[in-house]
mmCIF file with all atom_site columns, C-alpha atoms in Angstrom:
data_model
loop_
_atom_site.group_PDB
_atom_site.id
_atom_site.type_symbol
_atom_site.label_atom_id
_atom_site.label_alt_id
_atom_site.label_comp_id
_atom_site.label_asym_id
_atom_site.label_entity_id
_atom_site.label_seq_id
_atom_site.pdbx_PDB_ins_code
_atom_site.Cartn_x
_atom_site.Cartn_y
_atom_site.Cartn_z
_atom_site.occupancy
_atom_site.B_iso_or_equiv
_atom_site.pdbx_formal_charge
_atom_site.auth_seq_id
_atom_site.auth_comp_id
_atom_site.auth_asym_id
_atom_site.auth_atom_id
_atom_site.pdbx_PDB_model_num
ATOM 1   C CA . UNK A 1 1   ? 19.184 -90.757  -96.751  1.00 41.00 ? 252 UNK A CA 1
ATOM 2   C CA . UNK A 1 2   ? 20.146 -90.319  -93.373  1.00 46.00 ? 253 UNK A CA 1
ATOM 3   C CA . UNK A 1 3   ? 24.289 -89.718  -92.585  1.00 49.00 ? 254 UNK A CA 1
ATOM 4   C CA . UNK A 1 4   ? 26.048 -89.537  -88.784  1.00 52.00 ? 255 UNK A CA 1
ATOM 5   C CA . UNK A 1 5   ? 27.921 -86.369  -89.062  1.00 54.00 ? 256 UNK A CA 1
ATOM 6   C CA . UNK A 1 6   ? 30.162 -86.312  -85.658  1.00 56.00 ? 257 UNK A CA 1
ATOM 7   C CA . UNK A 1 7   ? 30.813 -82.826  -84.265  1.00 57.00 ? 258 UNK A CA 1
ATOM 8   C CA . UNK A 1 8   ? 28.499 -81.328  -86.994  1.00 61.00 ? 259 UNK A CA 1
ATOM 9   C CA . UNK A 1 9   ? 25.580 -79.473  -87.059  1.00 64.00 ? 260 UNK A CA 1
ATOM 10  C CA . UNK A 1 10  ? 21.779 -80.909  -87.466  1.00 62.00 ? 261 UNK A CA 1
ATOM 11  C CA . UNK A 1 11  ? 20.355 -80.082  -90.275  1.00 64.00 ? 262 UNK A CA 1
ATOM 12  C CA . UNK A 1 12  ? 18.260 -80.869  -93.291  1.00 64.00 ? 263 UNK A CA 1
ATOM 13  C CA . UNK A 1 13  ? 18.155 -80.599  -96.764  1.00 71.00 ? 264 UNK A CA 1
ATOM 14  C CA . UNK A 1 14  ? 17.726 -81.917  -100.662 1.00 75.00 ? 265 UNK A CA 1
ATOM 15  C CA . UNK A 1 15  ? 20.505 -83.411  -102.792 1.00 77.00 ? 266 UNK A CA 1
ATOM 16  C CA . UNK A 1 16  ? 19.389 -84.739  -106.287 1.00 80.00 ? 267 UNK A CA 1
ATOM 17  C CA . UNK A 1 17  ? 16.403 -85.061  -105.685 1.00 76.00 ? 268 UNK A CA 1
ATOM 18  C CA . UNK A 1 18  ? 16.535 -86.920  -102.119 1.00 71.00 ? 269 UNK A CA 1
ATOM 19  C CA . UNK A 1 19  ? 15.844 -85.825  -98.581  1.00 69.00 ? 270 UNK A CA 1
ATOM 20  C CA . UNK A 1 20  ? 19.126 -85.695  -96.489  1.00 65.00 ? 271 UNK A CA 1
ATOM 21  C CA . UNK A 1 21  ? 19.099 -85.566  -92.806  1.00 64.00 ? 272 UNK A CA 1
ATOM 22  C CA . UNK A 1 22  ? 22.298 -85.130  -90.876  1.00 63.00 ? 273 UNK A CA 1
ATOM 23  C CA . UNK A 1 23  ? 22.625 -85.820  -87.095  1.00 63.00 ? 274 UNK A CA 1
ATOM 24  C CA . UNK A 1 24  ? 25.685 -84.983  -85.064  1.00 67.00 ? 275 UNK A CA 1
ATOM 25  C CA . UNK A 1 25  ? 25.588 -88.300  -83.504  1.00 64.00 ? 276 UNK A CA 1
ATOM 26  C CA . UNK A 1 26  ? 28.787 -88.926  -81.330  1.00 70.00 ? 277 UNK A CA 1
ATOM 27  C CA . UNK A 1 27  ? 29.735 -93.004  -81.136  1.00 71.00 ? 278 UNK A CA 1
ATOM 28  C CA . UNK A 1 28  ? 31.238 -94.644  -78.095  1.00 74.00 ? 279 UNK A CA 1
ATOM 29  C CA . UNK A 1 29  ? 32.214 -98.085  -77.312  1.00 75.00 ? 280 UNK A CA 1
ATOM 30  C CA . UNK A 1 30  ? 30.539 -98.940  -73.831  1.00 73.00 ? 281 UNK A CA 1
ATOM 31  C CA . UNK A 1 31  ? 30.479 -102.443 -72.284  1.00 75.00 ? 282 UNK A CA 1
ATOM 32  C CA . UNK A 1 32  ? 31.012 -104.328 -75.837  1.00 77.00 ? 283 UNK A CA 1
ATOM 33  C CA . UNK A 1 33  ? 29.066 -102.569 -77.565  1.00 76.00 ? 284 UNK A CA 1
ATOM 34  C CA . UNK A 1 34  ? 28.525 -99.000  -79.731  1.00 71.00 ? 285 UNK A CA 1
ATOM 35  C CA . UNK A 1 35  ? 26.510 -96.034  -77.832  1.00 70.00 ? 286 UNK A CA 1
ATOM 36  C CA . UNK A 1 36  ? 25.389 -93.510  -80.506  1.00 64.00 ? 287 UNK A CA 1
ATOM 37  C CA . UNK A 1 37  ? 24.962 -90.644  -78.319  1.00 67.00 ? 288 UNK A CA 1
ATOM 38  C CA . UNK A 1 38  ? 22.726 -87.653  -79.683  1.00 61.00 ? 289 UNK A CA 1
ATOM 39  C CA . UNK A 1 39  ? 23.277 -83.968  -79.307  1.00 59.00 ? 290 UNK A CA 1
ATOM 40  C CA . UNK A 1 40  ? 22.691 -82.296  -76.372  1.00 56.00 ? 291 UNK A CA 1
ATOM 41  C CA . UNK A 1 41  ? 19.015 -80.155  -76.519  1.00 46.00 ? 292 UNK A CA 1
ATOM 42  C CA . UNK A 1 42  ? 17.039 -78.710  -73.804  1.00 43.00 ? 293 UNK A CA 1
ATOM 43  C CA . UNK A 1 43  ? 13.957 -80.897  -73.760  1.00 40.00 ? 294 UNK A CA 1
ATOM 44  C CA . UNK A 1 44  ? 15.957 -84.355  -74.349  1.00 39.00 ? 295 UNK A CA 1
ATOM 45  C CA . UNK A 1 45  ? 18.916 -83.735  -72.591  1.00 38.00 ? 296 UNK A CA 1
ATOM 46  C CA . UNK A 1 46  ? 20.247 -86.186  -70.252  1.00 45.00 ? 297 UNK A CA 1
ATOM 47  C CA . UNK A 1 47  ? 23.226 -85.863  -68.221  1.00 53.00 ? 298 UNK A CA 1
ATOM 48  C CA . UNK A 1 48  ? 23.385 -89.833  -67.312  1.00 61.00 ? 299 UNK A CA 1
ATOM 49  C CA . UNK A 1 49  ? 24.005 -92.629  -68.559  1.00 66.00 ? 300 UNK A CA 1
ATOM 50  C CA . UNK A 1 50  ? 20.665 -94.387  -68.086  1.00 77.00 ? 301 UNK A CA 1
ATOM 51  C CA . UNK A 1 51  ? 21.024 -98.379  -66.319  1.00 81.00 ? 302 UNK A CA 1
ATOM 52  C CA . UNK A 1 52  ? 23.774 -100.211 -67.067  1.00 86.00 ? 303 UNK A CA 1
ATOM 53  C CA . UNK A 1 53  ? 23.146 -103.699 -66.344  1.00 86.00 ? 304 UNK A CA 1
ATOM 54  C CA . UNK A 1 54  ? 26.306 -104.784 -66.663  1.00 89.00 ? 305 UNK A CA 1
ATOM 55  C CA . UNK A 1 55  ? 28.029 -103.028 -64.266  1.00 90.00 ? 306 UNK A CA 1
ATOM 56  C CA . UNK A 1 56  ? 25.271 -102.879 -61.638  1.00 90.00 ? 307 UNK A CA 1
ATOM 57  C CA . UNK A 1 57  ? 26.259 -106.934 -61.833  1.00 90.00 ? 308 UNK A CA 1
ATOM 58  C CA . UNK A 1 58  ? 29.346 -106.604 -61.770  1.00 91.00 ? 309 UNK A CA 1
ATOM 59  C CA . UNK A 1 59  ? 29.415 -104.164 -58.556  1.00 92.00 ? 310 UNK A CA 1
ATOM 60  C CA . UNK A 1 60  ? 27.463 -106.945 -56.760  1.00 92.00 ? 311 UNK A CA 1
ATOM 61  C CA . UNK A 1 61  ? 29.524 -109.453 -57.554  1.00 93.00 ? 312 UNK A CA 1
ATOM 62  C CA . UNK A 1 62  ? 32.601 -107.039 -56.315  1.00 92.00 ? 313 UNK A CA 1
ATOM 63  C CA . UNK A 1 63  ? 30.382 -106.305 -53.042  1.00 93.00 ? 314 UNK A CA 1
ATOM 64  C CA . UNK A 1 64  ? 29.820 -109.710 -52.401  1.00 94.00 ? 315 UNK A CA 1
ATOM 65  C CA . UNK A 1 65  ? 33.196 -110.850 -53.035  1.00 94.00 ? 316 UNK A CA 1
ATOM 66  C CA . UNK A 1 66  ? 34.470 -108.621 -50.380  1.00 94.00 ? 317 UNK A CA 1
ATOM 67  C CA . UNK A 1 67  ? 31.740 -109.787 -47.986  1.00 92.00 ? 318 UNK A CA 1
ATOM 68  C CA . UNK A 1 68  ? 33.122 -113.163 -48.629  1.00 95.00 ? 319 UNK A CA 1
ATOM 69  C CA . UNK A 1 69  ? 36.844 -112.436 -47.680  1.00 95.00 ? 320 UNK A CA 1
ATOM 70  C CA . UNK A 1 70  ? 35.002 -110.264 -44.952  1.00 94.00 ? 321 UNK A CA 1
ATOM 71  C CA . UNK A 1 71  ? 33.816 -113.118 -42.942  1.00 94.00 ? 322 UNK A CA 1
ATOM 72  C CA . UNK A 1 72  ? 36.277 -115.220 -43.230  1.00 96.00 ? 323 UNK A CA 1
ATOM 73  C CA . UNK A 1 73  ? 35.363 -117.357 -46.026  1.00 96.00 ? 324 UNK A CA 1
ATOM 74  C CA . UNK A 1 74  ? 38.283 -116.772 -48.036  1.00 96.00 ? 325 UNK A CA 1
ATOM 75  C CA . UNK A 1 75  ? 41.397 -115.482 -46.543  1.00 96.00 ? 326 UNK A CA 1
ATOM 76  C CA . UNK A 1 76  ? 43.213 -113.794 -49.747  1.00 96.00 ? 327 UNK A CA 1
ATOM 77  C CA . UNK A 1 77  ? 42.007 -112.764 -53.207  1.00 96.00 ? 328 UNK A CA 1
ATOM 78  C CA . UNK A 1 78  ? 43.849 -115.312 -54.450  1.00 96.00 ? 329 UNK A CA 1
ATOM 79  C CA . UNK A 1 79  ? 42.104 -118.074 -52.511  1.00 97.00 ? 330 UNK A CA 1
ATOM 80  C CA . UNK A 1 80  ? 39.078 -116.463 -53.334  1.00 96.00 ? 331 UNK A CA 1
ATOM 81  C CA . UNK A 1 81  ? 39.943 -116.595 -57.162  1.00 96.00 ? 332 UNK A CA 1
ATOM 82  C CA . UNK A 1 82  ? 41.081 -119.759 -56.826  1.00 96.00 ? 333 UNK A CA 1
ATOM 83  C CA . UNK A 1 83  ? 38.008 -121.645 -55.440  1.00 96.00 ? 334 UNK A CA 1
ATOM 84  C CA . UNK A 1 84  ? 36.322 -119.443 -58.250  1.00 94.00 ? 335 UNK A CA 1
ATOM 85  C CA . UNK A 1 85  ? 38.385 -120.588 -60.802  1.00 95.00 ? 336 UNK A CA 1
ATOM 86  C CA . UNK A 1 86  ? 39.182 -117.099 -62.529  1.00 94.00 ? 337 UNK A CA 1
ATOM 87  C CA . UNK A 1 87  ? 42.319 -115.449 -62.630  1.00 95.00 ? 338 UNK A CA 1
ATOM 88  C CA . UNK A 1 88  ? 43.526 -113.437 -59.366  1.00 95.00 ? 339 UNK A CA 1
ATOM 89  C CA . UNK A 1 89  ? 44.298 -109.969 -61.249  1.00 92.00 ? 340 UNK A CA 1
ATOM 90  C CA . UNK A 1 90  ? 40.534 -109.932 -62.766  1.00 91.00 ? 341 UNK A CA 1
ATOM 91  C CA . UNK A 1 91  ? 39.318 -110.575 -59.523  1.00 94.00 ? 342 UNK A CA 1
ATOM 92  C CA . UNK A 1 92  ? 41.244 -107.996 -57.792  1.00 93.00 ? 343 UNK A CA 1
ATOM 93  C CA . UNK A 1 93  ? 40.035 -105.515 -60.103  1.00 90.00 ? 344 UNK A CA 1
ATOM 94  C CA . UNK A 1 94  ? 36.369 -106.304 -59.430  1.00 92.00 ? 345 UNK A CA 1
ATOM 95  C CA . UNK A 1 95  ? 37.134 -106.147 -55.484  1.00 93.00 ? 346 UNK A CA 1
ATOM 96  C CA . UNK A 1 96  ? 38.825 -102.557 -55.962  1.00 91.00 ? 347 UNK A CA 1
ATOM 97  C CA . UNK A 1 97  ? 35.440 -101.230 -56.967  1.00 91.00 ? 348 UNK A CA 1
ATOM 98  C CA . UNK A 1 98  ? 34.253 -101.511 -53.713  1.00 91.00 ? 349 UNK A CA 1
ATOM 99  C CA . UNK A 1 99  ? 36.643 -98.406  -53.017  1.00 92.00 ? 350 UNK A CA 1
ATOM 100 C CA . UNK A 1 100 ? 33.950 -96.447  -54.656  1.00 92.00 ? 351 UNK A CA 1
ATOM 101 C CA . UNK A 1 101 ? 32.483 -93.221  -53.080  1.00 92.00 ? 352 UNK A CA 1
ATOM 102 C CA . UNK A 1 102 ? 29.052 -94.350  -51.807  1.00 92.00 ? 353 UNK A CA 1
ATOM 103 C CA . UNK A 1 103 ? 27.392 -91.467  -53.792  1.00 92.00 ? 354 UNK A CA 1
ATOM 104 C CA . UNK A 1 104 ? 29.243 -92.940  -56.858  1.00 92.00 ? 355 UNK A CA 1
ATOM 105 C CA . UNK A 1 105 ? 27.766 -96.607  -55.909  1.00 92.00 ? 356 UNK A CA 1
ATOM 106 C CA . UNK A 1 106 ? 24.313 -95.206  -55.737  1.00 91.00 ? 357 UNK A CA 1
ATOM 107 C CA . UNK A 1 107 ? 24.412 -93.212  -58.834  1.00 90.00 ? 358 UNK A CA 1
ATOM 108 C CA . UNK A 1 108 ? 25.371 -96.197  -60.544  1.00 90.00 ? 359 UNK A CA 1
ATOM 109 C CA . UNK A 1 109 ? 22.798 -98.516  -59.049  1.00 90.00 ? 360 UNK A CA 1
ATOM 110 C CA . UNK A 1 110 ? 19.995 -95.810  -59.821  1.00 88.00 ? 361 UNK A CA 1
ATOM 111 C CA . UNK A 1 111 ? 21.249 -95.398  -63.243  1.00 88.00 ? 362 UNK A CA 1
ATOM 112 C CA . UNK A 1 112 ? 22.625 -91.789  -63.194  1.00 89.00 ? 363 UNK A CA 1
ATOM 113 C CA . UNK A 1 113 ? 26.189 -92.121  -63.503  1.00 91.00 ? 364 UNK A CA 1
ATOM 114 C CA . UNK A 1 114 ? 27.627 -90.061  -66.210  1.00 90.00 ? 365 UNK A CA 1
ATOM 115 C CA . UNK A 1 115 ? 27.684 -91.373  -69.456  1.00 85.00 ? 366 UNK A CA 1
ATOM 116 C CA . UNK A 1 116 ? 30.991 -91.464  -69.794  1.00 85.00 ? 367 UNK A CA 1
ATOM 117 C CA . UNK A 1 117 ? 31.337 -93.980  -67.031  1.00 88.00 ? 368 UNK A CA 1
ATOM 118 C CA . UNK A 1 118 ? 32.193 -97.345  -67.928  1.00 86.00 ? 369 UNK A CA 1
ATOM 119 C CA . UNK A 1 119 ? 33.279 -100.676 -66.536  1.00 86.00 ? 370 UNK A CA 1
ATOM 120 C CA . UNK A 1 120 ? 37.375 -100.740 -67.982  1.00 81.00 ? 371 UNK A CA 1
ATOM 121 C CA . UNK A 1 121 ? 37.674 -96.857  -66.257  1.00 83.00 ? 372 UNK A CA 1
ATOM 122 C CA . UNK A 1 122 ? 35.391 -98.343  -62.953  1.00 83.00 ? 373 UNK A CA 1
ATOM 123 C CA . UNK A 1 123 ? 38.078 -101.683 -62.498  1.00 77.00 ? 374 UNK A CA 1
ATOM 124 C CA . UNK A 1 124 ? 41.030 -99.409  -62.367  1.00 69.00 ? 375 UNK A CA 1
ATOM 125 C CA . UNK A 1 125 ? 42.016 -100.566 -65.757  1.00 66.00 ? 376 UNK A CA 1
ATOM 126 C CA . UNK A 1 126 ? 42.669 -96.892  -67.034  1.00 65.00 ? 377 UNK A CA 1
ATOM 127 C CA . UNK A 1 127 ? 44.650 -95.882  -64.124  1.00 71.00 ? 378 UNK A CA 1
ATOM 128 C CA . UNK A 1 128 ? 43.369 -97.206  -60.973  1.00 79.00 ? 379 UNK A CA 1
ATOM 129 C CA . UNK A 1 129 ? 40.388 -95.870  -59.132  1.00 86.00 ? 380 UNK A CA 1
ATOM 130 C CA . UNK A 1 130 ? 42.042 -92.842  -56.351  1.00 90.00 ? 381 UNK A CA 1
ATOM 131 C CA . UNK A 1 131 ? 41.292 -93.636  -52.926  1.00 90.00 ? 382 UNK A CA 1
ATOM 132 C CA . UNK A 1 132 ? 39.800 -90.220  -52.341  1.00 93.00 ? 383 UNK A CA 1
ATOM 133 C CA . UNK A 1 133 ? 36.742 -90.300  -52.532  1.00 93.00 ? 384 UNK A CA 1
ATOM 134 C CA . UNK A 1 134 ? 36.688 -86.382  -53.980  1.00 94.00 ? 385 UNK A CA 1
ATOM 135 C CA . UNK A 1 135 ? 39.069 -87.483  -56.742  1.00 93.00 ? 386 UNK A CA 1
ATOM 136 C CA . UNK A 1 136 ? 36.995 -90.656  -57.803  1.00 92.00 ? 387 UNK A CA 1
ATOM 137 C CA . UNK A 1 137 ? 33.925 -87.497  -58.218  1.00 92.00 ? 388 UNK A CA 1
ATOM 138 C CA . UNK A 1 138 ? 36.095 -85.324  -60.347  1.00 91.00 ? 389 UNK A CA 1
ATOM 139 C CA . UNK A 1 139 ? 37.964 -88.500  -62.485  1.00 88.00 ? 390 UNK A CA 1
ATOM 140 C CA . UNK A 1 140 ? 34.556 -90.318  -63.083  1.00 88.00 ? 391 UNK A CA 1
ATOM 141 C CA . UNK A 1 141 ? 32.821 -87.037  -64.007  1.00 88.00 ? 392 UNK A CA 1
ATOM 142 C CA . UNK A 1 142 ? 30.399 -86.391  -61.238  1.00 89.00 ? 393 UNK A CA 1
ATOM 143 C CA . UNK A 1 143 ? 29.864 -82.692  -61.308  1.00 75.00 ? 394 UNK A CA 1
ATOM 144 C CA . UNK A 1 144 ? 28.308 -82.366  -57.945  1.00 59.00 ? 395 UNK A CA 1
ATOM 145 C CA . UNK A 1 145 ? 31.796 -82.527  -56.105  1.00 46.00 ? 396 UNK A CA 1
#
């Protein structure tokens, strides 16, 4: 038997005759889906949160979005959102993440942005991203600030 004891302690033992492991596994929702995040230990830990497709794509498509308004393709977001057909809030919120800290971009892109990190706290959804750059380190939990 195997049981997901949050905030516990690992350990091991026999109950009636059957093996019981408990792991302090902590769950998280991330992206749509659940992250079961294992305890911290010297030889696995791992302060990142590995590639996360999802919001590589989806600071492309805020990237290129911006180039687009950039050169004069589209003159507003809401031009832009309307040739796209989506609605002009989402897209804003995909443009703001072009704000980002360039560290912050790269992290993400090489796959060692905090775990924590997701895409509703990266759109500003949470409480909008700061526009200095130090703050976006300390709110987004980059250490190295």
């Amino acid at each position: 038997m195997f049981t997901i004891d949050p905030g516990g302690t690992p350990r091991s033992y026999v109950s009636d005759g059957q093996r019981v492991t408990s792991v302090p596994l902590t769950i998280k929702r991330r992206s749509n889906r659940k992250l079961l995040i294992p305890p911290a230990h010297p030889s696995n830990a791992s302060p990142s949160g590995g590639y996360d497709e999802p919001m590589i794509r989806m600071l492309a498509k805020a990237f290129h979005w911006q180039r687009l308004i950039d050169q004069g393709r589209f003159a507003t977001i809401a031009e832009l959102s309307s040739a796209l057909k989506m609605e002009q809030g989402w897209a804003a919120e995909v443009i703001r993440m072009t704000t980002l800290a360039p560290d912050i971009v790269t992290a993400i892109v090489k796959g060692q942005q905090p775990r924590q990190l997701n895409l509703q706290l990266l759109r500003g959804r949470v409480g909008g991203i700061p526009r200095d750059w130090a703050e976006q380190r300390r709110l987004f939990g980059f250490t190295d600030a």
